[in-house]
XYZ file of C-alpha atoms in Angstrom:
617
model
C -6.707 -33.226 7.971
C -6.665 -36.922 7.607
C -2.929 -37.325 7.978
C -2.275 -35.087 10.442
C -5.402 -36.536 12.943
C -7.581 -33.593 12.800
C -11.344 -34.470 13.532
C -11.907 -30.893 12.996
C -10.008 -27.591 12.435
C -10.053 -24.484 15.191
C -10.403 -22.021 12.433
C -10.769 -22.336 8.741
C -8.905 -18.987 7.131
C -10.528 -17.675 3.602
C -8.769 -16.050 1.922
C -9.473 -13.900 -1.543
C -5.970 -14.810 -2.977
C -4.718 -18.237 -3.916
C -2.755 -20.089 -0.907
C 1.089 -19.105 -0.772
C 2.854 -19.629 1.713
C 5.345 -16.465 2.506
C 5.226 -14.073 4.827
C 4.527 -11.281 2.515
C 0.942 -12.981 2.475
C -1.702 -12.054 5.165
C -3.354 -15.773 4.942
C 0.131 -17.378 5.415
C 0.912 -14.936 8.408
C -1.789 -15.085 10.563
C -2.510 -19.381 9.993
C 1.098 -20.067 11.180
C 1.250 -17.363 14.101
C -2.163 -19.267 15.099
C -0.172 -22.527 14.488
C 2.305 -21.637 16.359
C 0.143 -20.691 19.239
C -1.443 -24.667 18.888
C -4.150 -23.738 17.006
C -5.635 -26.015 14.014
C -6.245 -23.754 11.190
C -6.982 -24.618 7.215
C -7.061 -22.360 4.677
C -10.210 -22.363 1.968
C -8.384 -20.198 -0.648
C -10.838 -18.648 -3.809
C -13.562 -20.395 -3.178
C -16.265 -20.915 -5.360
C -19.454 -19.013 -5.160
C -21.338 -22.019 -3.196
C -21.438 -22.199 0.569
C -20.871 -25.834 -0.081
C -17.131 -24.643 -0.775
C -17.139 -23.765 2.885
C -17.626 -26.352 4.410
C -15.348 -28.716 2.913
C -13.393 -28.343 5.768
C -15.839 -29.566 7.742
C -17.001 -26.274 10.755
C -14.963 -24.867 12.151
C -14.534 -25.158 15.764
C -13.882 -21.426 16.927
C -14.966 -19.256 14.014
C -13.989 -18.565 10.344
C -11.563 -16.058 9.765
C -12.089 -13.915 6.353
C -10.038 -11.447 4.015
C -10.490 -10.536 0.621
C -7.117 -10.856 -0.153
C -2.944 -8.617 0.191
C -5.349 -6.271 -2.312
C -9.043 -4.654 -1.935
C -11.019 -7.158 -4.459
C -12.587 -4.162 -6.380
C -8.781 -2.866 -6.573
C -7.841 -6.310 -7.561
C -11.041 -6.614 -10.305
C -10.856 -3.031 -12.074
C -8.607 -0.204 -12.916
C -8.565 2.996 -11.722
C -10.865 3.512 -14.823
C -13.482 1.359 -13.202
C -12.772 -0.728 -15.987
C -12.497 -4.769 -15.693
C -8.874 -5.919 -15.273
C -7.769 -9.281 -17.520
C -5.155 -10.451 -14.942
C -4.899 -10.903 -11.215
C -1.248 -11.172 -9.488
C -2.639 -13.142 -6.609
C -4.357 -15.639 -8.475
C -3.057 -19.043 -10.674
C -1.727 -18.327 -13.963
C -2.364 -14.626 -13.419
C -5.645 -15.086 -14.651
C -8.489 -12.863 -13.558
C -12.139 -13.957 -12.436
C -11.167 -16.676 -9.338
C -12.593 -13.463 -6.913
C -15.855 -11.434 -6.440
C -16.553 -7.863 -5.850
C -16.759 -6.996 -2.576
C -15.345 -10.709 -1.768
C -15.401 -10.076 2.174
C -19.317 -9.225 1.383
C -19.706 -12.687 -0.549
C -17.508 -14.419 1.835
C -19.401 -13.907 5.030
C -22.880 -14.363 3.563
C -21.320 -17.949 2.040
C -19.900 -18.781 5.743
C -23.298 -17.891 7.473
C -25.167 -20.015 5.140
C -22.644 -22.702 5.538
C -22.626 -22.561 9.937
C -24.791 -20.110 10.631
C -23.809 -19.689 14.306
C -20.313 -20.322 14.452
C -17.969 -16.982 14.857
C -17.020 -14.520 12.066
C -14.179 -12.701 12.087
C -12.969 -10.026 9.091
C -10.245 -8.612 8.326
C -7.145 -7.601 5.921
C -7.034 -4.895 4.051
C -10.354 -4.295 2.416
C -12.164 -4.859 5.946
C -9.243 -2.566 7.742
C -10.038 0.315 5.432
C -14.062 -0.045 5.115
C -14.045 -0.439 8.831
C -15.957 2.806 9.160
C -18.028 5.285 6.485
C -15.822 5.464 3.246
C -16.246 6.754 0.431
C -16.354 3.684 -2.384
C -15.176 4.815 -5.994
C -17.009 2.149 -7.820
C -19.987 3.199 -6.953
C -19.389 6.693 -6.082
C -21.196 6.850 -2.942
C -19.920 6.657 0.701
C -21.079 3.297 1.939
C -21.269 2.599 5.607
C -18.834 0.162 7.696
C -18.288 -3.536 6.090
C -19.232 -4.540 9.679
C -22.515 -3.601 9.452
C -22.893 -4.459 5.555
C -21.483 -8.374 6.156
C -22.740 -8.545 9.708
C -19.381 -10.828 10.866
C -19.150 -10.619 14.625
C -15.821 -8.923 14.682
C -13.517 -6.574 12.323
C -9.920 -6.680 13.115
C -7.980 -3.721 11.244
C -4.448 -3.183 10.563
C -1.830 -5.481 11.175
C -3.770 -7.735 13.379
C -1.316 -10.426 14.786
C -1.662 -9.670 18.143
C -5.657 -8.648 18.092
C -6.190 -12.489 16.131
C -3.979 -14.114 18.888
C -6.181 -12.489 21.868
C -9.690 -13.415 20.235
C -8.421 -16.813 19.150
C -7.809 -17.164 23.139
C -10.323 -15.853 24.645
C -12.962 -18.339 22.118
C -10.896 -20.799 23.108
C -11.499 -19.863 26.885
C -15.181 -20.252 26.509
C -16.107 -16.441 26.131
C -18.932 -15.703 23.764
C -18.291 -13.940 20.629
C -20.431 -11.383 21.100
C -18.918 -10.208 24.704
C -15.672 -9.681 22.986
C -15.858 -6.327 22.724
C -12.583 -4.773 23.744
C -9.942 -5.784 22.233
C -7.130 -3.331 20.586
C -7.647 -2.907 16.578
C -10.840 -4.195 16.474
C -14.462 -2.306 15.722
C -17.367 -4.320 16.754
C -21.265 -3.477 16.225
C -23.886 -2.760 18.554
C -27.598 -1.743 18.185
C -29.225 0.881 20.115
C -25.857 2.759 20.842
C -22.383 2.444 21.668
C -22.326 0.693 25.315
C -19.827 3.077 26.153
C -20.167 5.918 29.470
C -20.578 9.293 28.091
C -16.948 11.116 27.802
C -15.358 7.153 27.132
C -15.303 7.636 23.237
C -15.125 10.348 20.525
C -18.290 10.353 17.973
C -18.239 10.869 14.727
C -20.102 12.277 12.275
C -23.094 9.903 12.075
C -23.051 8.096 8.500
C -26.697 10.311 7.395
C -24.695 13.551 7.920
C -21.665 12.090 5.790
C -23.216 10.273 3.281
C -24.839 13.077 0.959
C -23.220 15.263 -1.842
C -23.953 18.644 -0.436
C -22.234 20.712 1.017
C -22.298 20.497 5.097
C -22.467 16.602 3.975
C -19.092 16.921 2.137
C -17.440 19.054 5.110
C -18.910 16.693 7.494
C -16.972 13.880 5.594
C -13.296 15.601 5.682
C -13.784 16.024 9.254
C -14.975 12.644 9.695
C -11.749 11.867 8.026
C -9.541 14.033 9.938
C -11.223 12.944 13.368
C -9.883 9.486 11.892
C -6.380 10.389 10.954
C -5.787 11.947 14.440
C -7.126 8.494 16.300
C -4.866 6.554 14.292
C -2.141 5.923 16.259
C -1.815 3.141 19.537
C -0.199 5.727 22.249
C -2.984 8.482 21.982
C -5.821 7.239 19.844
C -9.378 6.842 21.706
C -12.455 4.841 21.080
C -14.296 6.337 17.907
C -17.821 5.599 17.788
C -20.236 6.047 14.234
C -24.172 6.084 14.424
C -25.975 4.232 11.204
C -29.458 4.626 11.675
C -30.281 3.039 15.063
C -26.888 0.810 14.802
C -23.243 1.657 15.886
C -19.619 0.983 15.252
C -17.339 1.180 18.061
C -13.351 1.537 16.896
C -11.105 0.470 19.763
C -7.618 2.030 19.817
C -4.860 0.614 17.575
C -3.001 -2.312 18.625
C 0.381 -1.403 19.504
C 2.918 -2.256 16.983
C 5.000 -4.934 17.222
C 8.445 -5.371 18.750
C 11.335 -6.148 17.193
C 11.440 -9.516 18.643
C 8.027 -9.827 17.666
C 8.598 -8.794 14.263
C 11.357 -11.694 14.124
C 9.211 -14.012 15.209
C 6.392 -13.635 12.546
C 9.012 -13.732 9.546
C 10.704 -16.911 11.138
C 8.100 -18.966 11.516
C 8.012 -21.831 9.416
C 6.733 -21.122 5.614
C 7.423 -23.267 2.608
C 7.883 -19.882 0.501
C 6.032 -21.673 -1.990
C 2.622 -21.455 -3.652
C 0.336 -24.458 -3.021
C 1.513 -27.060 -5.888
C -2.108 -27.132 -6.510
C -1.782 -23.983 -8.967
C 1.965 -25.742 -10.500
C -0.143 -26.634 -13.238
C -1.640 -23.278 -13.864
C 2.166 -21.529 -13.964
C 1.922 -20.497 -9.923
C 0.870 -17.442 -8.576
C 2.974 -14.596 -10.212
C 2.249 -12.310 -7.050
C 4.946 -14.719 -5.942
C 7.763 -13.997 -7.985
C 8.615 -10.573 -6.566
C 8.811 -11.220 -3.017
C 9.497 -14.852 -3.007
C 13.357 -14.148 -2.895
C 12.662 -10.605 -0.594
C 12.790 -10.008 2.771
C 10.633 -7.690 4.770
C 12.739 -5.510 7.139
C 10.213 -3.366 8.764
C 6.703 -2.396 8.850
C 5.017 1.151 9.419
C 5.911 4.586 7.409
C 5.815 8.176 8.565
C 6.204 9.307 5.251
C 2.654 10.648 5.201
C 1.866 10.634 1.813
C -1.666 11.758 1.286
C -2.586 8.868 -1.391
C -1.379 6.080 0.540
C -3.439 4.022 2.998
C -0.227 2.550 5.020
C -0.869 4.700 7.979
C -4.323 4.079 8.354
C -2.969 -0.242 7.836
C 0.322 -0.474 9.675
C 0.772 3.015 11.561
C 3.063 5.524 11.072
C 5.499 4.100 13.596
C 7.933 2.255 12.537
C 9.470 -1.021 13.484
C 12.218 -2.540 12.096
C 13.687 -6.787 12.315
C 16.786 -7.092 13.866
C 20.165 -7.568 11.887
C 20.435 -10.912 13.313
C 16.890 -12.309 11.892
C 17.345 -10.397 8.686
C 20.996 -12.396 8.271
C 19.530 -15.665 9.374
C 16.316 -15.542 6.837
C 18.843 -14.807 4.104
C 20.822 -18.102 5.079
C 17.967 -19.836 4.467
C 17.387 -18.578 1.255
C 20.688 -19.117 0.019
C 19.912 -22.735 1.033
C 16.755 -22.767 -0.790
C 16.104 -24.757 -4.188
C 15.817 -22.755 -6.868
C 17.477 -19.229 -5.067
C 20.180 -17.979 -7.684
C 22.184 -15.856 -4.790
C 19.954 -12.566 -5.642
C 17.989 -10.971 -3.080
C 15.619 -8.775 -4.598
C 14.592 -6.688 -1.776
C 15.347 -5.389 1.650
C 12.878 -3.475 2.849
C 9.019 -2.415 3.780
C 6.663 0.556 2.781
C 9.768 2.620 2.740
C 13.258 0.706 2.755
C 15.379 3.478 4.357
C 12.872 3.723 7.396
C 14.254 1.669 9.914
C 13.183 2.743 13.207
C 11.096 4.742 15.093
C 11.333 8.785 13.947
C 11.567 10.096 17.484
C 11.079 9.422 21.105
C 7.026 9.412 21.095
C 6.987 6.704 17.999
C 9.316 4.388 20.238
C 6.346 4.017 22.434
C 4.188 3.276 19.802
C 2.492 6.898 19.303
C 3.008 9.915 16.626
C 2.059 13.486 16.776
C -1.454 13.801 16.062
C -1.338 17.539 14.686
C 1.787 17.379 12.702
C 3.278 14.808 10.089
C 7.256 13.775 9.952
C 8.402 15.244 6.979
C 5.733 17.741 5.705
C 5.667 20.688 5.119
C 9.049 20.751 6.592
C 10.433 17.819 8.672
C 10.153 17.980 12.290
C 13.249 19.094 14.608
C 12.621 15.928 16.236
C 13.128 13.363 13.159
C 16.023 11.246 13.706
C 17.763 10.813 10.275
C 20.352 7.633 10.258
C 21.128 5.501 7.484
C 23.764 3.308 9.542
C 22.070 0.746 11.035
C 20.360 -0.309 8.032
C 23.947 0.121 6.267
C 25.317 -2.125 8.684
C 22.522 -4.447 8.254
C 23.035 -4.279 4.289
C 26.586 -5.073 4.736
C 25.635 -8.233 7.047
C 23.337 -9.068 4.574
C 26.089 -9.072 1.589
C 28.868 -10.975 3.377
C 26.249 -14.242 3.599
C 27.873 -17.256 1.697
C 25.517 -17.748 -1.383
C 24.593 -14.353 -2.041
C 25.768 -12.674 -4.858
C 23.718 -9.351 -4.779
C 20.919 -7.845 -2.401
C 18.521 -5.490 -4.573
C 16.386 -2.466 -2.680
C 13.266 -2.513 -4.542
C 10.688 -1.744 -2.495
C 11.573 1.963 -2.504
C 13.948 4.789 -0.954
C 12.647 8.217 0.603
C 14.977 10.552 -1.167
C 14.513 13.431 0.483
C 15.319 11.585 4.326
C 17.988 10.087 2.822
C 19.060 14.088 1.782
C 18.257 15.298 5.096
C 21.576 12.723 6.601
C 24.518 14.632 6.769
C 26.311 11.965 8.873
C 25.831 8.627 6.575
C 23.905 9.770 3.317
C 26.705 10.003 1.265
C 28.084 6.490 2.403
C 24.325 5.494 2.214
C 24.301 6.219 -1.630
C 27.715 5.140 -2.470
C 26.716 1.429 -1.659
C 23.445 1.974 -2.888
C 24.581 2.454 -6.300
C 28.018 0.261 -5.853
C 26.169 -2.877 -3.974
C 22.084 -2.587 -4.603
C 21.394 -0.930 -7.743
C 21.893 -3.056 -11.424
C 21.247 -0.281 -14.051
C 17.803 1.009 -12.797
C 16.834 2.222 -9.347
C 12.852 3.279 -9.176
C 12.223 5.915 -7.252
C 8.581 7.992 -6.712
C 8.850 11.628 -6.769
C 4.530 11.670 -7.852
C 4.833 14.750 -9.477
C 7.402 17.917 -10.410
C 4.692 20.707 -9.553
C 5.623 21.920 -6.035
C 1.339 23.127 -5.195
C 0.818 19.002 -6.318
C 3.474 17.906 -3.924
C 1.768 19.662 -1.239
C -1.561 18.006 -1.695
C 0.544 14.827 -1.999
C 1.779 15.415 1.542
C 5.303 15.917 -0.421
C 8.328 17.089 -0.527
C 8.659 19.904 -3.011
C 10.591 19.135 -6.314
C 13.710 20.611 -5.325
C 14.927 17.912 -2.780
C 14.466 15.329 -5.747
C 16.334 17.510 -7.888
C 19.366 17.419 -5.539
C 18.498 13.643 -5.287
C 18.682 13.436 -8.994
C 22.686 15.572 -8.904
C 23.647 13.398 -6.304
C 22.706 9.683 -7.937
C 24.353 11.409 -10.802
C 27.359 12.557 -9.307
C 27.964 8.991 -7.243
C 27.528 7.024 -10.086
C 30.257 8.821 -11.849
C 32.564 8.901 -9.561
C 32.317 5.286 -9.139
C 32.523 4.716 -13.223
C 28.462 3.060 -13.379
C 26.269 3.648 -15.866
C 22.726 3.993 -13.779
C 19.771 5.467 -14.308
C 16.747 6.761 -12.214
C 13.203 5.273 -13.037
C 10.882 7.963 -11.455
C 7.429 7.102 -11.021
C 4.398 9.920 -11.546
C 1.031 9.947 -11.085
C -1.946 12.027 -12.948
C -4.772 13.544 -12.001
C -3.877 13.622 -8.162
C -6.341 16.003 -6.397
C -4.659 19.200 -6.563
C -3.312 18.967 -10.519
C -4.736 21.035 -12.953
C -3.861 21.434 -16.638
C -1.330 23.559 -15.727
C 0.634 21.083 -13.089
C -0.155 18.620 -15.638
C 1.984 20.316 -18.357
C 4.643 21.654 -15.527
C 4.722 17.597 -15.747
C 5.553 17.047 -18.941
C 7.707 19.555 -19.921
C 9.929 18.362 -17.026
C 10.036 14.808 -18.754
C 10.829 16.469 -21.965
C 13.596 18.450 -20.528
C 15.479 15.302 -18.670
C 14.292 12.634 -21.832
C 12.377 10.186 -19.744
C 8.871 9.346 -20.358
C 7.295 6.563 -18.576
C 6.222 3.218 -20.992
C 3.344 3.343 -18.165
C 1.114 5.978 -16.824
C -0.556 6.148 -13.585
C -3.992 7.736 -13.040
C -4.589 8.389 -9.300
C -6.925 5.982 -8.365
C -9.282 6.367 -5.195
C -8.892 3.754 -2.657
C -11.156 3.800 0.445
C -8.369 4.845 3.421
C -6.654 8.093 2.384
C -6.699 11.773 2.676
C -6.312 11.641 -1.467
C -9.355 10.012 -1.537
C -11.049 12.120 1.303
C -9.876 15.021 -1.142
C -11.704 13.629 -4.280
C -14.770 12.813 -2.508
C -15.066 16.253 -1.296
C -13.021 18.928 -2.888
C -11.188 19.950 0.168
C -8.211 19.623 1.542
C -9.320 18.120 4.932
C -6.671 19.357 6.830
C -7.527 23.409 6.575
C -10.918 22.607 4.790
C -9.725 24.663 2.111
C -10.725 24.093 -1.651
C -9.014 21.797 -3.936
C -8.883 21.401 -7.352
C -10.085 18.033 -8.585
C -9.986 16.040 -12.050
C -13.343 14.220 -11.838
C -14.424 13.568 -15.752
C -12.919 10.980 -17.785
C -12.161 13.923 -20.321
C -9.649 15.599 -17.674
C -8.290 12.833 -16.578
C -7.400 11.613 -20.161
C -5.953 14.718 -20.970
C -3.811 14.913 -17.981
C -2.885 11.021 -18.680
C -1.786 12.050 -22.170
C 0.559 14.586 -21.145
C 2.378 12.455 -19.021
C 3.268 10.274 -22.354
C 3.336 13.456 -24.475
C 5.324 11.564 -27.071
C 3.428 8.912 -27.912
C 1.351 9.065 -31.067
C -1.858 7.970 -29.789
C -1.693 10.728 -27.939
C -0.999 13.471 -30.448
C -4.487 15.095 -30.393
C -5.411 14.945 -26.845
C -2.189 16.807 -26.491
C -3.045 19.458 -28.595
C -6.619 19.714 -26.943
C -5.041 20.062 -23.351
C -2.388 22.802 -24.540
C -5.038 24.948 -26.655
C -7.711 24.074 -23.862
C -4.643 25.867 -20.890
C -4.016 28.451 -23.429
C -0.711 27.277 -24.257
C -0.614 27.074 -27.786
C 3.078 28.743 -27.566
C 4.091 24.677 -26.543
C 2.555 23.587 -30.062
C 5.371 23.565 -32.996
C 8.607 22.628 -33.925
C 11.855 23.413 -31.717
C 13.870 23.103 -28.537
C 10.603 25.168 -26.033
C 7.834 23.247 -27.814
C 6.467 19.869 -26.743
C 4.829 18.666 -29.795
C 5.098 19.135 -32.952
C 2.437 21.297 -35.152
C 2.841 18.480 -37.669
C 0.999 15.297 -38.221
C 1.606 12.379 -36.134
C 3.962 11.019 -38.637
C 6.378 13.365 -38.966
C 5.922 15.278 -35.748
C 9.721 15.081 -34.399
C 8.689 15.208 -30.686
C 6.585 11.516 -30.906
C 8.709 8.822 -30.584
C 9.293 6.147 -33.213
C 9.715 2.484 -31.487
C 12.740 0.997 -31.591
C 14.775 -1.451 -30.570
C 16.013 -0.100 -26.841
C 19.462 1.190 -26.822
C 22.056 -1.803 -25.197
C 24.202 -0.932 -22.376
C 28.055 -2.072 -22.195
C 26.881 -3.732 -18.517
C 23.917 -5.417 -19.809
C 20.054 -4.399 -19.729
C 18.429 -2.062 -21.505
C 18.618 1.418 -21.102
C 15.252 3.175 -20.023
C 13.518 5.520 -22.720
């Protein structure tokens, strides 16, 4: 502050994560979109558990601004078997510890104690997914809004560039805090009730009807949910308003997404791409090392899959960079120290989502009583893969890079669906943006799975799987698929479990890691686990709640794997399916001992590939 003549900063951002600088990091985002608006803004990154820590910025002369971090700190501290993690991506050295639970909890308190008056505004993904009654894992209750729990002034959910940029000017202007009360993606608090004219808002379930574990209180909870996911998007979503006691949260609509030329404008603003040299000494922040050489094409995904929480974060409409920004961040990293001409990503939630799926998403809206793709995809779904081909291609032809990766995922079955540029699609997939491995997520093989999943059923991977076959022979590559699966998803039994397995046995791939389904506060998954129902016909699901079940399903996932042997065996004799237990071709593990049993895997070396790499077990 001393060298650049600061007597005091506008707003101090604090941030759960250590300080990078790269726009795949929500601190780094919002500081230099304030920035850029003339704004003085430091950054207090992990701090200590001291409101001292606070205020070694000095106060802040608008208002702090507060996330727990890119991940939801109990996410971030403990597995999905609500057991303490020993590393931490977004912190130095990897090392875990440098956060608390509940850090946006901790963080506010710490800020009030620091400046007790001065503004607090929350926000980031743990604040934009607690922003109403959710249903919290690690405790196993459903807790009530983190606005009302941490008492800040405002909650900004989802991608909040534009919501930050109209509170930061209208402080600035003078206006009180607390008369800032209607601003897009934003809930605020009130006591008494909502301030709102009869007919202007849609209640909700008050939290006392939600919050219990019979059953009208678990009902009342998927349709709080539901009432949720169909006021989620900007062009039709009202004002939701939730009764605690005697207090209220008011939910204004969504902010509209962002424009292209908006969207080029965030990812060209001025980062270092760095982490502060402040952690060099530690070994950096390994978060880092995935995306520092990526770049983020779009944001928003209408894939609708029922465990993730991008739709209730970014939208389901999508918005995609143009080609021109995309090609001119890339010349800058092939002019950056260090960059070794490999790009290792193109992409967003889903890469090969590009643009808006129909008419109503290019306003900014999406059908609130249907989904995209599932159960069947919608007449209206636009299905192109030649823009972001052509993009791809401009990409490629920059001077100093050698080879642009797709990492951050492809939606198989839209890619299917393209009977105009699919096949070109997947012929410079695997010629251009595949080296050896592509990862793809087909979350389970058991078509009634898929459907809780909000997926499509096995056979469009399938028919994925012939075609990456087929392509890569043709064009004389060795490649392989790297599917990802998940266990215990609301809706698999024993039965889907081995369905599962006997699949992996039958194509030779078992995954080195397994997946539980894990909880988070934001999805219908979760909605599903909390109440065993499928919220959206209220219809009984089938849920693995026990450690025991949700071992056994683990263990079938890695059928093969020694340690695993007799929870195997318990989950086969305990489906009554002893006829998989023996020694053959139709059996999936041997009646043996774990020694000799020929179906469990003895490690080796992995097998070398004439290209290079290793070739996937």
């Amino acid at each position: 502050m001393d060298e650049l003549g600061w007597d005091q900063a506008d707003f101090i951002f604090v941030s759960g994560d250590a300080y990078v600088d790269h726009p795949s990091f929500a601190a780094a985002v919002v500081s230099r979109i304030l920035e850029a608006d003339g704004y003085r803004v430091g950054i207090i990154a992990q701090p200590a558990d001291d409101a001292s820590a606070f205020a070694v910025l000095g106060k802040p002369r608008l208002g702090f601004l507060i996330g727990a971090g890119n991940i939801d700190s109990m996410v971030s501290r403990y597995t999905s078997a609500r057991k303490p993690r020993s590393e931490d991506a977004y912190s130095p050295g990897g090392k875990a510890g440098f956060r608390p639970d509940r850090a946006t909890l901790r963080y506010v308190a710490l800020a009030r104690q620091a400046f007790k008056e001065t503004p607090v505004i929350i926000g980031g993904v743990e604040a934009s997914l607690r922003r109403l009654a959710h249903y919290d894992y690690w405790s196993d209750t459903v807790r009530r809004s983190i606005l009302l729990d941490s008492k800040a002034d405002i909650l900004v959910y989802g991608m909040g560039e534009n919501a930050i940029r109209e509170i930061a000017g209208r402080l600035r202007d003078g206006e009180d805090v607390a008369a800032i009360r209607d601003v897009r993606g934003t809930c605020v608090r009130s006591h008494g009730g909502p301030r709102l004219s009869e007919g202007a808002y849609v209640r909700l379930p008050d939290y006392g009807s939600v919050s219990g574990t019979d059953p009208a209180s678990l009902r009342a909870f998927a349709e709080h949910f539901m009432i949720q996911n169909r006021n989620a998007d900007a062009l039709g979503a009202g004002i939701l308003a939730e009764k605690t006691d005697e207090r209220w949260i008011v939910q204004n609509p969504p902010s509209f997404p962002l424009s292209g030329a908006e969207l080029d404008r965030v990812y060209e603003l001025p980062y270092t791409r760095k982490a502060h040299p402040m952690y060099d000494g530690a070994g950096g922040v390994p978060a880092l090392k995935e995306v520092e050489y990526s770049l983020v094409s779009s944001r928003g995904c209408y894939g609708g899959c029922s465990f993730c929480a991008i739709t209730f974060h970014q939208g389901r409409a999508v918005r995609g960079r143009t080609r021109e920004s995309l090609v001119r961040e890339a010349r800058v990293l092939a002019r950056t120290e260090g960059f070794k001409g490999y790009i290792h990503d193109v992409g967003g939630p889903t890469a090969n989502f590009r643009a808006p799926a129909c008419a109503l998403q290019e306003k900014g809206g999406a059908c609130a009583d249907r989904e995209c793709l599932h159960p069947e995809p919608c007449p209206r779904l636009r299905v192109d893969h030649r823009e972001y081909l052509d993009t791809l291609r401009a990409i490629r032809s920059v001077p100093g890079i050698k080879k642009v990766f797709i990492r951050s995922g492809i939606r198989f079955d839209y890619l299917m669906l393209d009977e105009t540029g699919g096949r070109d699609f997947m012929d410079e997939l695997c010629e251009f943006h595949v080296s050896g491995q592509l990862k793809v997520a087909p979350e389970h093989v058991s078509d009634r799975v898929l459907e809780a999943m909000g997926k499509s059923g096995n056979a469009a991977y399938e028919r994925f799987r012939g075609l990456f076959k087929e392509t890569n022979g043709r064009l004389g590559l060795k490649q392989y698929l790297i599917p990802y699966f998940i266990s215990s998803h609301p809706g698999s039994t024993l039965d889907d479990a081995i369905e599962l397995a006997l699949h992996l046995k039958r194509t030779g791939f078992v995954p080195d890691q397994a997946q539980d389904f894990y909880p988070t506060p934001g999805t219908l998954a979760t909605a599903m686990y909390r109440t065993g129902l499928d919220p959206r016909d209220m219809k009984p699901i089938p849920v693995a709640r026990g450690e025991r079940e949700k071992r056994l399903q683990r263990a079938l996932l890695q059928y093969d794997r020694p340690e695993n042997r007799s929870l195997v065996l318990e989950a086969l004799r305990e489906a009554g399916r002893a006829d998989l237990i023996g020694d053959g071709p139709g059996k999936l593990v041997s009646s043996g001992n774990a020694e000799g049993g020929r179906n469990f895997r003895v490690r080796q070396k992995k097998e070398p590939r004439p290209e290079g790499g290793s070739r996937p077990r």
